CSV table of C-alpha atoms and ligand atoms in Angstrom, one decimal:
chain,number,residue,atom,x,y,z
A,269,UNK,CA,-15.2,-4.9,-19.6
A,270,UNK,CA,-13.1,-6.9,-17.2
A,271,UNK,CA,-11.8,-10.2,-18.5
A,272,UNK,CA,-12.3,-12.5,-15.4
A,273,UNK,CA,-10.4,-15.6,-14.6
A,274,UNK,CA,-11.1,-18.0,-11.7
A,275,UNK,CA,-8.8,-18.1,-8.7
A,276,UNK,CA,-8.6,-20.5,-5.7
A,277,UNK,CA,-7.9,-19.5,-2.1
A,278,UNK,CA,-4.7,-21.2,-1.0
A,279,UNK,CA,-4.1,-19.2,2.2
A,280,UNK,CA,-5.9,-17.0,4.6
A,281,UNK,CA,-4.7,-14.9,7.5
A,282,UNK,CA,-6.9,-13.0,10.0
A,283,UNK,CA,-4.5,-10.5,11.5
A,284,UNK,CA,-6.8,-9.0,14.0
A,285,UNK,CA,-10.0,-7.0,14.2
A,286,UNK,CA,-11.3,-6.6,10.6
A,287,UNK,CA,-7.9,-7.2,8.8
A,288,UNK,CA,-7.4,-10.1,6.5
A,289,UNK,CA,-5.0,-11.4,3.8
A,290,UNK,CA,-6.0,-13.9,1.2
A,291,UNK,CA,-3.6,-15.9,-0.9
A,292,UNK,CA,-4.9,-16.7,-4.3
A,293,UNK,CA,-3.7,-19.2,-6.9
A,294,UNK,CA,-4.6,-17.9,-10.4
A,295,UNK,CA,-2.9,-17.6,-13.8
A,296,UNK,CA,-2.6,-13.8,-13.7
A,297,UNK,CA,-0.5,-12.3,-16.5
A,298,UNK,CA,2.8,-10.8,-15.4
A,299,UNK,CA,2.5,-7.5,-13.5
A,300,UNK,CA,4.6,-4.7,-12.0
A,301,UNK,CA,5.0,-4.2,-8.3
A,302,UNK,CA,2.6,-1.5,-7.3
A,303,UNK,CA,-0.2,-2.6,-9.5
A,304,UNK,CA,-3.7,-3.9,-8.5
A,305,UNK,CA,-6.1,-6.6,-9.6
A,306,UNK,CA,-9.8,-6.6,-9.5
A,307,UNK,CA,-11.3,-9.2,-7.2
A,308,UNK,CA,-14.9,-10.3,-7.5
A,309,UNK,CA,-17.6,-12.6,-6.1
A,310,UNK,CA,-21.0,-13.3,-7.5
A,311,UNK,CA,-23.5,-11.9,-5.0
A,312,UNK,CA,-27.2,-12.4,-5.6
A,313,UNK,CA,-26.6,-13.1,-9.3
A,314,UNK,CA,-24.4,-10.0,-9.8
A,315,UNK,CA,-20.6,-9.9,-10.0
A,316,UNK,CA,-19.3,-7.5,-7.4
A,317,UNK,CA,-15.7,-6.5,-8.1
A,318,UNK,CA,-13.3,-4.1,-6.4
A,319,UNK,CA,-9.6,-3.2,-6.9
A,320,UNK,CA,-6.9,-4.6,-4.6
A,321,UNK,CA,-3.2,-4.0,-4.7
A,322,UNK,CA,-1.0,-7.0,-4.9
A,323,UNK,CA,1.1,-7.6,-1.8
A,324,UNK,CA,3.3,-10.3,-3.4
A,325,UNK,CA,6.2,-9.3,-5.6
A,326,UNK,CA,5.9,-10.1,-9.3
A,327,UNK,CA,8.4,-13.0,-8.8
A,328,UNK,CA,6.4,-14.5,-6.0
A,329,UNK,CA,3.5,-17.0,-6.0
A,330,UNK,CA,0.7,-17.1,-4.9
A,331,UNK,CA,-1.0,-13.8,-5.4
A,332,UNK,CA,-1.9,-12.0,-2.1
A,333,UNK,CA,-4.3,-9.2,-1.2
A,334,UNK,CA,-4.6,-7.4,2.1
A,335,UNK,CA,-7.9,-5.8,3.1
A,336,UNK,CA,-10.1,-4.7,5.9
A,337,UNK,CA,-13.7,-5.7,6.2
A,338,UNK,CA,-16.1,-2.8,5.9
A,339,UNK,CA,-19.3,-4.1,7.5
A,340,UNK,CA,-21.6,-2.2,5.2
A,341,UNK,CA,-19.6,-2.9,2.1
A,342,UNK,CA,-21.0,-5.2,-0.6
A,343,UNK,CA,-17.8,-7.2,-1.1
A,344,UNK,CA,-15.4,-7.3,1.9
A,345,UNK,CA,-17.8,-9.1,4.4
A,346,UNK,CA,-18.1,-11.9,1.7
A,347,UNK,CA,-14.4,-11.9,1.0
A,348,UNK,CA,-13.5,-12.3,4.7
A,349,UNK,CA,-15.8,-15.4,4.9
A,350,UNK,CA,-13.8,-17.2,2.2
A,351,UNK,CA,-11.8,-20.2,3.3
A,352,UNK,CA,-9.0,-22.3,1.7
A,353,UNK,CA,-10.2,-24.1,-1.4
A,354,UNK,CA,-13.0,-21.5,-2.1
A,355,UNK,CA,-13.1,-19.9,-5.6
A,356,UNK,CA,-13.3,-16.3,-6.6
A,357,UNK,CA,-12.9,-14.2,-9.7
A,358,UNK,CA,-9.9,-12.0,-10.5
A,359,UNK,CA,-9.1,-9.8,-13.5
A,360,UNK,CA,-6.9,-11.5,-16.0
A,361,UNK,CA,-4.6,-8.5,-16.0
A,362,UNK,CA,-3.2,-6.2,-13.3
A,363,UNK,CA,-3.6,-2.4,-13.8
A,364,UNK,CA,-2.3,0.8,-12.4
A,365,UNK,CA,0.6,3.3,-12.7
A,366,UNK,CA,1.6,3.5,-9.0
A,367,UNK,CA,4.9,1.8,-9.8
A,368,UNK,CA,8.6,2.6,-9.8
A,369,UNK,CA,8.2,3.7,-13.4
A,370,UNK,CA,6.6,6.9,-12.2
A,371,UNK,CA,9.1,7.6,-9.4
A,372,UNK,CA,12.1,10.0,-9.9
A,373,UNK,CA,15.4,8.8,-8.6
A,374,UNK,CA,16.7,11.0,-5.7
A,375,UNK,CA,18.5,10.2,-2.5
A,376,UNK,CA,15.5,9.3,-0.4
A,377,UNK,CA,12.2,7.5,-1.2
A,378,UNK,CA,9.4,8.1,1.3
A,379,UNK,CA,6.5,5.6,1.2
A,380,UNK,CA,3.6,6.8,3.2
A,381,UNK,CA,0.8,4.3,3.8
A,382,UNK,CA,-2.4,4.4,5.8
A,383,UNK,CA,-4.1,1.1,6.9
A,384,UNK,CA,-4.1,-1.7,4.3
A,385,UNK,CA,-2.1,0.5,1.8
A,386,UNK,CA,1.0,-0.9,3.5
A,387,UNK,CA,0.7,-4.0,1.2
A,388,UNK,CA,1.4,-2.2,-2.0
A,389,UNK,CA,4.7,-0.9,-0.7
A,390,UNK,CA,5.7,-4.4,0.5
A,391,UNK,CA,5.4,-5.7,-3.1
A,392,UNK,CA,7.7,-3.0,-4.3
A,393,UNK,CA,10.2,-3.4,-1.4
A,394,UNK,CA,10.5,-7.1,-2.2
A,395,UNK,CA,11.9,-6.2,-5.7
A,396,UNK,CA,15.5,-5.0,-6.4
A,397,UNK,CA,14.6,-1.7,-8.2
A,398,UNK,CA,13.9,0.7,-5.3
A,399,UNK,CA,17.1,-0.4,-3.5
A,400,UNK,CA,19.2,0.1,-6.6
A,401,UNK,CA,17.8,3.6,-7.2
A,402,UNK,CA,17.6,5.0,-3.7
A,403,UNK,CA,20.2,5.5,-0.9
A,404,UNK,CA,17.5,5.3,1.8
A,405,UNK,CA,13.9,4.2,1.9
A,406,UNK,CA,11.6,5.5,4.7
A,407,UNK,CA,8.4,3.4,5.0
A,408,UNK,CA,5.8,5.1,7.2
A,409,UNK,CA,2.7,3.1,8.3
A,410,UNK,CA,-0.2,5.1,9.8
A,411,UNK,CA,-2.8,3.0,11.7
A,412,UNK,CA,-5.3,3.4,14.5
A,413,UNK,CA,-3.8,1.0,17.0
A,414,UNK,CA,-1.1,-1.6,17.4
A,415,UNK,CA,-3.5,-4.4,16.4
A,416,UNK,CA,-3.5,-2.9,12.9
A,417,UNK,CA,0.3,-3.2,12.4
A,418,UNK,CA,0.3,-6.3,10.2
A,419,UNK,CA,3.1,-7.9,8.2
A,420,UNK,CA,5.7,-7.5,11.0
A,421,UNK,CA,7.7,-10.6,9.9
A,422,UNK,CA,7.9,-9.3,6.3
A,423,UNK,CA,9.1,-5.9,7.5
A,424,UNK,CA,11.7,-7.5,9.8
A,425,UNK,CA,13.0,-9.6,6.9
A,426,UNK,CA,13.4,-6.5,4.8
A,427,UNK,CA,15.2,-4.7,7.6
A,428,UNK,CA,17.6,-7.6,8.0
A,429,UNK,CA,18.2,-7.7,4.3
A,430,UNK,CA,18.6,-3.9,3.7
A,431,UNK,CA,19.8,-2.8,7.2
A,432,UNK,CA,20.3,1.0,7.4
A,433,UNK,CA,18.9,1.6,3.9
A,434,UNK,CA,15.4,0.9,5.3
A,435,UNK,CA,13.8,3.0,8.1
A,436,UNK,CA,10.4,1.8,9.2
A,437,UNK,CA,8.2,4.2,11.2
A,438,UNK,CA,4.7,3.6,12.6
A,439,UNK,CA,2.3,6.3,13.5
A,440,UNK,CA,-0.8,5.4,15.7
A,441,UNK,CA,-3.8,7.7,16.0
A,442,UNK,CA,-5.8,5.9,18.8
A,443,UNK,CA,-3.2,4.0,20.7
A,444,UNK,CA,0.2,4.6,22.1
A,445,UNK,CA,3.3,2.5,22.0
A,446,UNK,CA,7.0,3.0,22.9
A,447,UNK,CA,8.0,2.2,19.3
A,448,UNK,CA,5.4,4.2,17.4
A,449,UNK,CA,4.9,7.9,16.9
A,450,UNK,CA,1.6,9.3,18.1
A,451,UNK,CA,-0.8,11.0,15.7
A,452,UNK,CA,-1.7,11.3,12.0
A,453,UNK,CA,1.0,11.3,9.4
A,454,UNK,CA,0.1,14.9,8.4
A,455,UNK,CA,0.3,16.1,12.0
A,456,UNK,CA,3.7,14.4,12.4
A,457,UNK,CA,5.0,16.2,9.3
A,458,UNK,CA,3.7,19.6,10.6
A,459,UNK,CA,5.3,19.2,14.0
A,460,UNK,CA,8.6,17.9,12.5
A,461,UNK,CA,8.5,14.6,14.4
A,462,UNK,CA,8.3,12.4,11.3
A,463,UNK,CA,11.5,13.9,9.7
A,464,UNK,CA,13.2,13.8,13.1
A,465,UNK,CA,12.4,10.0,13.5
A,466,UNK,CA,13.6,9.4,10.0
A,467,UNK,CA,16.7,11.4,10.4
A,468,UNK,CA,16.1,13.0,7.0
A,469,UNK,CA,14.4,16.1,5.6
A,470,UNK,CA,11.8,16.2,2.9
A,471,UNK,CA,12.9,18.6,0.2
A,472,UNK,CA,12.8,18.9,-3.6
A,473,UNK,CA,16.4,18.0,-4.1
A,474,UNK,CA,16.5,14.8,-2.0
A,475,UNK,CA,13.1,13.3,-1.9
A,476,UNK,CA,10.4,11.5,-3.9
A,477,UNK,CA,7.3,10.5,-2.0
A,478,UNK,CA,4.7,7.8,-2.7
A,479,UNK,CA,1.5,8.1,-0.8
A,480,UNK,CA,-1.2,5.5,-0.7
A,481,UNK,CA,-4.4,5.0,1.3
A,482,UNK,CA,-7.1,7.3,2.5
A,483,UNK,CA,-7.9,10.5,0.6
A,484,UNK,CA,-7.6,12.7,3.7
A,485,UNK,CA,-4.0,11.8,4.3
A,486,UNK,CA,-3.2,12.2,0.6
A,487,UNK,CA,-4.9,15.6,0.4
A,488,UNK,CA,-3.3,17.0,3.6
A,489,UNK,CA,0.2,15.7,2.8
A,490,UNK,CA,-0.1,17.1,-0.8
A,491,UNK,CA,-0.9,20.5,0.6
A,492,UNK,CA,2.1,20.3,3.0
A,493,UNK,CA,4.4,19.3,0.1
A,494,UNK,CA,3.1,21.9,-2.4
A,495,UNK,CA,3.6,24.6,0.3
A,496,UNK,CA,7.3,23.5,0.3
A,497,UNK,CA,7.7,23.6,-3.5
A,498,UNK,CA,7.3,19.9,-4.1
A,499,UNK,CA,4.9,19.0,-7.0
A,500,UNK,CA,3.0,16.0,-8.3
A,501,UNK,CA,5.0,13.9,-10.7
A,502,UNK,CA,3.6,13.8,-14.3
A,503,UNK,CA,5.0,11.7,-17.1
A,504,UNK,CA,6.2,14.7,-19.1
A,505,UNK,CA,6.9,16.9,-16.1
A,506,UNK,CA,9.1,15.2,-13.5
A,507,UNK,CA,7.9,16.0,-9.9
A,508,UNK,CA,8.3,14.9,-6.4
A,509,UNK,CA,5.3,12.8,-5.4
A,510,UNK,CA,2.9,10.1,-6.7
A,511,UNK,CA,-0.4,9.0,-5.1
A,512,UNK,CA,-2.9,6.2,-5.1
A,513,UNK,CA,-6.2,6.7,-3.3
A,514,UNK,CA,-8.1,3.7,-1.9
A,515,UNK,CA,-11.1,5.5,-0.5
B,1034,FAD,C1,-6.7,1.3,-7.0
B,1034,FAD,C2,-7.3,0.8,-5.7
B,1034,FAD,C3,-6.7,-0.2,-5.0
B,1034,FAD,C4,-7.2,-0.6,-3.8
B,1034,FAD,N1,-6.5,-1.5,-3.0
B,1034,FAD,C5,-7.0,-1.9,-1.8
B,1034,FAD,C6,-6.3,-2.8,-1.0
B,1034,FAD,O1,-5.2,-3.3,-1.4
B,1034,FAD,N2,-6.8,-3.1,0.2
B,1034,FAD,C7,-8.0,-2.5,0.7
B,1034,FAD,O2,-8.4,-2.8,1.8
B,1034,FAD,N3,-8.7,-1.7,-0.1
B,1034,FAD,C8,-8.3,-1.4,-1.3
B,1034,FAD,N4,-9.0,-0.6,-2.1
B,1034,FAD,C9,-10.4,-0.3,-1.7
B,1034,FAD,C10,-11.3,-1.5,-2.2
B,1034,FAD,O3,-11.3,-1.5,-3.6
B,1034,FAD,C11,-12.7,-1.5,-1.6
B,1034,FAD,O4,-13.3,-0.3,-1.8
B,1034,FAD,C12,-12.8,-1.9,-0.1
B,1034,FAD,O5,-12.2,-3.1,0.1
B,1034,FAD,C13,-14.2,-2.0,0.4
B,1034,FAD,O6,-15.0,-2.8,-0.5
B,1034,FAD,P1,-16.5,-3.0,-0.2
B,1034,FAD,O7,-17.2,-3.5,-1.5
B,1034,FAD,O8,-16.8,-3.9,1.0
B,1034,FAD,O9,-17.1,-1.6,0.1
B,1034,FAD,P2,-17.1,-0.3,-0.9
B,1034,FAD,O10,-18.5,-0.1,-1.4
B,1034,FAD,O11,-16.1,-0.4,-1.9
B,1034,FAD,O12,-16.8,0.8,0.2
B,1034,FAD,C14,-17.7,1.0,1.3
B,1034,FAD,C15,-17.2,2.2,2.1
B,1034,FAD,O13,-15.9,1.9,2.7
B,1034,FAD,C16,-14.9,2.9,2.4
B,1034,FAD,N5,-13.6,2.2,2.2
B,1034,FAD,C17,-13.2,1.6,1.1
B,1034,FAD,N6,-12.0,1.0,1.3
B,1034,FAD,C18,-11.6,1.2,2.6
B,1034,FAD,C19,-10.5,0.9,3.4
B,1034,FAD,N7,-9.4,0.2,2.9
B,1034,FAD,N8,-10.5,1.3,4.7
B,1034,FAD,C20,-11.6,2.0,5.2
B,1034,FAD,N9,-12.7,2.4,4.4
B,1034,FAD,C21,-12.7,2.0,3.2
B,1034,FAD,C22,-15.4,3.5,1.1
B,1034,FAD,O14,-15.0,4.9,1.0
B,1034,FAD,C23,-16.9,3.5,1.3
B,1034,FAD,O15,-17.4,4.6,2.1
B,1034,FAD,C24,-8.5,-0.1,-3.3
B,1034,FAD,C25,-9.1,0.9,-4.1
B,1034,FAD,C26,-8.6,1.3,-5.2
B,1034,FAD,C27,-9.3,2.4,-6.0
């Protein structure tokens, strides 16, 4: 049973197309970067809740979620209609183990995100821990088109703060841009262009990978990693990658 608390919308951003961020003021218990909360609305007398990663870092207020509206979905069309001052429900506690606690320190941390999964990595990158534990962090954002590349100012601020320790790479599947790679993340691993753009190789000695977003990307990248001798990280069996699947 989820213990629900009430939250109030204090900010809203409609990035483009179906992409939204909501800022929420609510007395959430402390959480770890990488965790998610449940967000719910009462729809036709029934509480409809879904998990959302927090984009804000634990030291930041208000809470923030980043999502895309799925027209046939029961919750997101209603979430995207909310305006400043509206109320919603959130879980009193955050959950999840997709955090730095389950990442093995090596030279390079690769963060692979599709779509709205970018947000969970921003929360982590706004904390000190990944920068203390890794020489370089390579953040890869896979999206369909340039309109889906949100949070540019946040990423620019991180780049200014961490300089050459952060490499940010975008990969577009349905659009082309001079500053983005073209194609799916898996395809760019297979043809070597992702490692070339990063100026780093993925291998068992140097790399830990975090993957978040759609199941197809996670499944395909896992197969690519396993074929190279990199294995899923388990609490009692240190490995090379951790995953969180949104859909
Ligand atoms: C641990 C966890 C964390 C999550 N965090 C986020 C987050 O930070 N941001 C976010 O946008 N979503 C996130 N999701 C997905 C989210 O919980 C909802 O499923 C999504 O917002 C759609 O909700 P819905 O009720 O409108 O439709 P649902 O009934 O949940 O889904 C309708 C359909 O849309 C697909 N779908 C679900 N999510 C997406 C998506 N992001 N992009 C494209 N298709 C999707 C589903 O597979 C399903 O076929 C997370 C899921 C999990 C398990």
